[in-house]
mmCIF file of N, CA and C in Angstrom:
data_model
loop_
_atom_site.group_PDB
_atom_site.id
_atom_site.type_symbol
_atom_site.label_atom_id
_atom_site.label_comp_id
_atom_site.label_asym_id
_atom_site.label_seq_id
_atom_site.Cartn_x
_atom_site.Cartn_y
_atom_site.Cartn_z
ATOM 1 N N MET D 267 99.577 77.457 105.455
ATOM 2 C CA MET D 267 99.570 78.908 105.435
ATOM 3 C C MET D 267 100.794 79.398 104.649
ATOM 4 N N MET D 268 100.564 80.360 103.817
ATOM 5 C CA MET D 268 101.604 80.909 102.956
ATOM 6 C C MET D 268 102.493 81.882 103.743
ATOM 7 N N THR D 269 103.787 81.821 103.487
ATOM 8 C CA THR D 269 104.712 82.761 104.113
ATOM 9 C C THR D 269 104.632 84.094 103.380
ATOM 10 N N ALA D 270 104.501 85.163 104.149
ATOM 11 C CA ALA D 270 104.401 86.496 103.548
ATOM 12 C C ALA D 270 105.748 86.928 102.987
ATOM 13 N N ASP D 271 105.726 87.418 101.774
ATOM 14 C CA ASP D 271 106.924 87.927 101.113
ATOM 15 C C ASP D 271 107.326 89.252 101.766
ATOM 16 N N PRO D 272 108.522 89.331 102.353
ATOM 17 C CA PRO D 272 108.952 90.563 103.037
ATOM 18 C C PRO D 272 108.955 91.796 102.111
ATOM 19 N N TRP D 273 109.337 91.611 100.853
ATOM 20 C CA TRP D 273 109.359 92.735 99.908
ATOM 21 C C TRP D 273 107.947 93.251 99.657
ATOM 22 N N LEU D 274 107.012 92.346 99.482
ATOM 23 C CA LEU D 274 105.624 92.739 99.256
ATOM 24 C C LEU D 274 105.045 93.409 100.498
ATOM 25 N N MET D 275 105.386 92.894 101.667
ATOM 26 C CA MET D 275 104.935 93.521 102.923
ATOM 27 C C MET D 275 105.444 94.961 103.006
ATOM 28 N N THR D 276 106.694 95.170 102.659
ATOM 29 C CA THR D 276 107.286 96.509 102.688
ATOM 30 C C THR D 276 106.571 97.445 101.718
ATOM 31 N N GLN D 277 106.292 96.955 100.523
ATOM 32 C CA GLN D 277 105.613 97.773 99.530
ATOM 33 C C GLN D 277 104.215 98.185 100.009
ATOM 34 N N VAL D 278 103.482 97.229 100.563
ATOM 35 C CA VAL D 278 102.127 97.512 101.038
ATOM 36 C C VAL D 278 102.174 98.486 102.215
ATOM 37 N N ARG D 279 103.092 98.291 103.133
ATOM 38 C CA ARG D 279 103.230 99.214 104.272
ATOM 39 C C ARG D 279 103.513 100.633 103.789
ATOM 40 N N ARG D 280 104.410 100.744 102.820
ATOM 41 C CA ARG D 280 104.779 102.061 102.293
ATOM 42 C C ARG D 280 103.555 102.759 101.687
ATOM 43 N N ARG D 281 102.784 102.041 100.878
ATOM 44 C CA ARG D 281 101.609 102.653 100.255
ATOM 45 C C ARG D 281 100.535 102.963 101.294
ATOM 46 N N ALA D 282 100.341 102.071 102.251
ATOM 47 C CA ALA D 282 99.352 102.301 103.307
ATOM 48 C C ALA D 282 99.707 103.542 104.114
ATOM 49 N N SER D 283 100.990 103.760 104.352
ATOM 50 C CA SER D 283 101.406 104.941 105.132
ATOM 51 C C SER D 283 101.107 106.241 104.389
ATOM 52 N N GLN D 284 101.054 106.178 103.077
ATOM 53 C CA GLN D 284 100.726 107.360 102.272
ATOM 54 C C GLN D 284 99.227 107.583 102.180
ATOM 55 N N LEU D 285 98.461 106.537 102.410
ATOM 56 C CA LEU D 285 97.024 106.576 102.174
ATOM 57 C C LEU D 285 96.179 106.697 103.442
ATOM 58 N N VAL D 286 96.641 106.082 104.534
ATOM 59 C CA VAL D 286 95.826 105.974 105.744
ATOM 60 C C VAL D 286 96.560 106.567 106.941
ATOM 61 N N GLU D 287 95.897 107.485 107.615
ATOM 62 C CA GLU D 287 96.453 108.045 108.846
ATOM 63 C C GLU D 287 96.450 106.954 109.919
ATOM 64 N N ASP D 288 97.490 106.893 110.718
ATOM 65 C CA ASP D 288 97.643 105.850 111.750
ATOM 66 C C ASP D 288 97.571 104.454 111.140
ATOM 67 N N TRP D 289 98.146 104.289 109.961
ATOM 68 C CA TRP D 289 98.041 103.036 109.208
ATOM 69 C C TRP D 289 98.536 101.837 109.994
ATOM 70 N N SER D 290 99.566 102.007 110.817
ATOM 71 C CA SER D 290 100.142 100.852 111.508
ATOM 72 C C SER D 290 99.175 100.244 112.520
ATOM 73 N N GLU D 291 98.211 101.028 112.978
ATOM 74 C CA GLU D 291 97.224 100.543 113.933
ATOM 75 C C GLU D 291 95.913 100.160 113.257
ATOM 76 N N ARG D 292 95.737 100.566 111.992
ATOM 77 C CA ARG D 292 94.428 100.403 111.361
ATOM 78 C C ARG D 292 94.399 99.513 110.123
ATOM 79 N N VAL D 293 95.534 99.240 109.520
ATOM 80 C CA VAL D 293 95.555 98.482 108.267
ATOM 81 C C VAL D 293 96.052 97.057 108.521
ATOM 82 N N TYR D 294 95.302 96.084 108.030
ATOM 83 C CA TYR D 294 95.686 94.680 108.136
ATOM 84 C C TYR D 294 96.585 94.330 106.953
ATOM 85 N N VAL D 295 97.859 94.681 107.079
ATOM 86 C CA VAL D 295 98.830 94.501 105.998
ATOM 87 C C VAL D 295 98.944 93.030 105.614
ATOM 88 N N ARG D 296 98.992 92.155 106.580
ATOM 89 C CA ARG D 296 99.149 90.719 106.291
ATOM 90 C C ARG D 296 97.978 90.205 105.448
ATOM 91 N N CYS D 297 96.766 90.654 105.722
ATOM 92 C CA CYS D 297 95.607 90.225 104.930
ATOM 93 C C CYS D 297 95.738 90.682 103.484
ATOM 94 N N ILE D 298 96.218 91.897 103.303
ATOM 95 C CA ILE D 298 96.412 92.435 101.948
ATOM 96 C C ILE D 298 97.454 91.602 101.213
ATOM 97 N N VAL D 299 98.565 91.339 101.878
ATOM 98 C CA VAL D 299 99.645 90.567 101.254
ATOM 99 C C VAL D 299 99.169 89.150 100.931
ATOM 100 N N ASP D 300 98.435 88.522 101.833
ATOM 101 C CA ASP D 300 97.908 87.183 101.566
ATOM 102 C C ASP D 300 97.009 87.193 100.334
ATOM 103 N N GLU D 301 96.162 88.212 100.226
ATOM 104 C CA GLU D 301 95.268 88.310 99.078
ATOM 105 C C GLU D 301 96.046 88.527 97.777
ATOM 106 N N LEU D 302 97.045 89.404 97.837
ATOM 107 C CA LEU D 302 97.861 89.657 96.649
ATOM 108 C C LEU D 302 98.610 88.403 96.216
ATOM 109 N N GLN D 303 99.225 87.728 97.177
ATOM 110 C CA GLN D 303 99.965 86.511 96.853
ATOM 111 C C GLN D 303 99.026 85.430 96.315
ATOM 112 N N GLY D 304 97.816 85.381 96.837
ATOM 113 C CA GLY D 304 96.832 84.422 96.353
ATOM 114 C C GLY D 304 96.469 84.658 94.892
ATOM 115 N N GLU D 305 96.582 85.918 94.469
ATOM 116 C CA GLU D 305 96.305 86.270 93.076
ATOM 117 C C GLU D 305 97.567 86.211 92.211
ATOM 118 N N GLY D 306 98.682 85.786 92.811
ATOM 119 C CA GLY D 306 99.925 85.648 92.064
ATOM 120 C C GLY D 306 100.697 86.948 91.899
ATOM 121 N N ILE D 307 100.371 87.955 92.693
ATOM 122 C CA ILE D 307 101.051 89.248 92.608
ATOM 123 C C ILE D 307 102.172 89.273 93.634
ATOM 124 N N SER D 308 103.393 89.526 93.169
ATOM 125 C CA SER D 308 104.545 89.569 94.070
ATOM 126 C C SER D 308 105.206 90.941 94.096
ATOM 127 N N ASP D 309 104.664 91.878 93.324
ATOM 128 C CA ASP D 309 105.218 93.237 93.262
ATOM 129 C C ASP D 309 104.080 94.185 92.900
ATOM 130 N N ILE D 310 103.783 95.132 93.792
ATOM 131 C CA ILE D 310 102.625 96.007 93.551
ATOM 132 C C ILE D 310 102.824 96.958 92.383
ATOM 133 N N ARG D 311 104.056 97.055 91.893
ATOM 134 C CA ARG D 311 104.301 97.912 90.733
ATOM 135 C C ARG D 311 103.652 97.348 89.476
ATOM 136 N N HIS D 312 103.190 96.106 89.557
ATOM 137 C CA HIS D 312 102.568 95.455 88.403
ATOM 138 C C HIS D 312 101.044 95.523 88.450
ATOM 139 N N MET D 313 100.488 96.365 89.321
ATOM 140 C CA MET D 313 99.033 96.490 89.385
ATOM 141 C C MET D 313 98.642 97.964 89.421
ATOM 142 N N PRO D 314 97.442 98.285 88.938
ATOM 143 C CA PRO D 314 96.990 99.675 88.960
ATOM 144 C C PRO D 314 96.908 100.219 90.395
ATOM 145 N N GLY D 315 97.321 101.453 90.576
ATOM 146 C CA GLY D 315 97.326 102.075 91.896
ATOM 147 C C GLY D 315 95.958 102.132 92.539
ATOM 148 N N ASP D 316 94.916 102.398 91.732
ATOM 149 C CA ASP D 316 93.574 102.490 92.316
ATOM 150 C C ASP D 316 93.090 101.135 92.845
ATOM 151 N N GLU D 317 93.528 100.043 92.224
ATOM 152 C CA GLU D 317 93.178 98.715 92.736
ATOM 153 C C GLU D 317 93.855 98.450 94.074
ATOM 154 N N LEU D 318 95.120 98.829 94.176
ATOM 155 C CA LEU D 318 95.844 98.649 95.432
ATOM 156 C C LEU D 318 95.231 99.516 96.529
ATOM 157 N N ASP D 319 94.917 100.770 96.199
ATOM 158 C CA ASP D 319 94.297 101.665 97.177
ATOM 159 C C ASP D 319 92.977 101.094 97.675
ATOM 160 N N ALA D 320 92.168 100.553 96.767
ATOM 161 C CA ALA D 320 90.883 99.966 97.158
ATOM 162 C C ALA D 320 91.088 98.763 98.075
ATOM 163 N N LEU D 321 92.103 97.972 97.794
ATOM 164 C CA LEU D 321 92.402 96.813 98.626
ATOM 165 C C LEU D 321 92.858 97.250 100.022
ATOM 166 N N ILE D 322 93.659 98.293 100.085
ATOM 167 C CA ILE D 322 94.110 98.821 101.383
ATOM 168 C C ILE D 322 92.921 99.345 102.176
ATOM 169 N N ILE D 323 92.053 100.108 101.528
ATOM 170 C CA ILE D 323 90.859 100.644 102.210
ATOM 171 C C ILE D 323 89.960 99.502 102.691
ATOM 172 N N LYS D 324 89.832 98.469 101.881
ATOM 173 C CA LYS D 324 89.009 97.305 102.242
ATOM 174 C C LYS D 324 89.510 96.664 103.540
ATOM 175 N N HIS D 325 90.821 96.688 103.760
ATOM 176 C CA HIS D 325 91.418 96.048 104.931
ATOM 177 C C HIS D 325 91.855 97.068 105.990
ATOM 178 N N THR D 326 91.139 98.184 106.047
ATOM 179 C CA THR D 326 91.433 99.225 107.031
ATOM 180 C C THR D 326 90.288 99.327 108.023
ATOM 181 N N VAL D 327 90.625 99.356 109.287
ATOM 182 C CA VAL D 327 89.649 99.521 110.349
ATOM 183 C C VAL D 327 89.372 101.014 110.500
ATOM 184 N N ALA D 328 88.109 101.378 110.598
ATOM 185 C CA ALA D 328 87.748 102.786 110.768
ATOM 186 C C ALA D 328 88.316 103.307 112.082
ATOM 187 N N SER D 329 88.746 104.538 112.065
ATOM 188 C CA SER D 329 89.272 105.172 113.265
ATOM 189 C C SER D 329 88.146 105.367 114.269
ATOM 190 N N LEU D 330 88.407 105.049 115.517
ATOM 191 C CA LEU D 330 87.386 105.244 116.550
ATOM 192 C C LEU D 330 87.040 106.715 116.695
ATOM 193 N N LEU D 331 88.009 107.587 116.534
ATOM 194 C CA LEU D 331 87.763 109.017 116.610
ATOM 195 C C LEU D 331 86.808 109.444 115.512
ATOM 196 N N ASP D 332 87.014 108.959 114.286
ATOM 197 C CA ASP D 332 86.131 109.284 113.177
ATOM 198 C C ASP D 332 84.721 108.787 113.452
ATOM 199 N N ASP D 333 84.579 107.591 114.039
ATOM 200 C CA ASP D 333 83.264 107.048 114.356
ATOM 201 C C ASP D 333 82.543 107.916 115.365
ATOM 202 N N ASP D 334 83.265 108.389 116.387
ATOM 203 C CA ASP D 334 82.656 109.243 117.400
ATOM 204 C C ASP D 334 82.169 110.549 116.793
ATOM 205 N N VAL D 335 82.942 111.116 115.892
ATOM 206 C CA VAL D 335 82.567 112.367 115.243
ATOM 207 C C VAL D 335 81.333 112.156 114.377
ATOM 208 N N GLU D 336 81.284 111.069 113.617
ATOM 209 C CA GLU D 336 80.132 110.782 112.769
ATOM 210 C C GLU D 336 78.878 110.581 113.607
ATOM 211 N N GLU D 337 78.974 109.835 114.692
ATOM 212 C CA GLU D 337 77.823 109.606 115.562
ATOM 213 C C GLU D 337 77.328 110.915 116.151
ATOM 214 N N SER D 338 78.249 111.777 116.549
ATOM 215 C CA SER D 338 77.880 113.072 117.114
ATOM 216 C C SER D 338 77.164 113.921 116.072
ATOM 217 N N ASP D 339 77.654 113.927 114.849
ATOM 218 C CA ASP D 339 77.033 114.683 113.773
ATOM 219 C C ASP D 339 75.638 114.149 113.465
ATOM 220 N N GLN D 340 75.468 112.838 113.457
ATOM 221 C CA GLN D 340 74.177 112.233 113.172
ATOM 222 C C GLN D 340 73.170 112.553 114.261
ATOM 223 N N SER D 341 73.597 112.529 115.518
ATOM 224 C CA SER D 341 72.668 112.818 116.608
ATOM 225 C C SER D 341 72.243 114.283 116.597
ATOM 226 N N LYS D 342 73.157 115.177 116.187
ATOM 227 C CA LYS D 342 72.819 116.593 116.085
ATOM 228 C C LYS D 342 71.774 116.802 114.987
ATOM 229 N N ARG D 343 71.932 116.101 113.872
ATOM 230 C CA ARG D 343 70.986 116.245 112.756
ATOM 231 C C ARG D 343 69.615 115.709 113.144
ATOM 232 N N SER D 344 69.568 114.609 113.883
ATOM 233 C CA SER D 344 68.281 114.032 114.224
ATOM 234 C C SER D 344 67.524 114.886 115.231
ATOM 235 N N ARG D 345 68.220 115.685 116.010
ATOM 236 C CA ARG D 345 67.575 116.595 116.973
ATOM 237 C C ARG D 345 67.002 117.834 116.299
ATOM 238 N N SER D 346 67.552 118.166 115.142
ATOM 239 C CA SER D 346 67.119 119.389 114.445
ATOM 240 C C SER D 346 65.768 119.255 113.819
#
């Protein structure tokens, strides 16, 4: 198992905090860092922002509150 680079972890955490509400509970930072390191990336400043954002979203767990709201909206539509 590869050791996570602390600098890369910090960079990913910082970007995740700007992108995802409650990021510390919802984003799998270690998975993102492992994937980046596997691709030979040691500094996110060397990759396009939209690629990093997509990777963060890919490793983000949906908020339970958001799921409840979506389910409620869907059930209201199906009753109409």
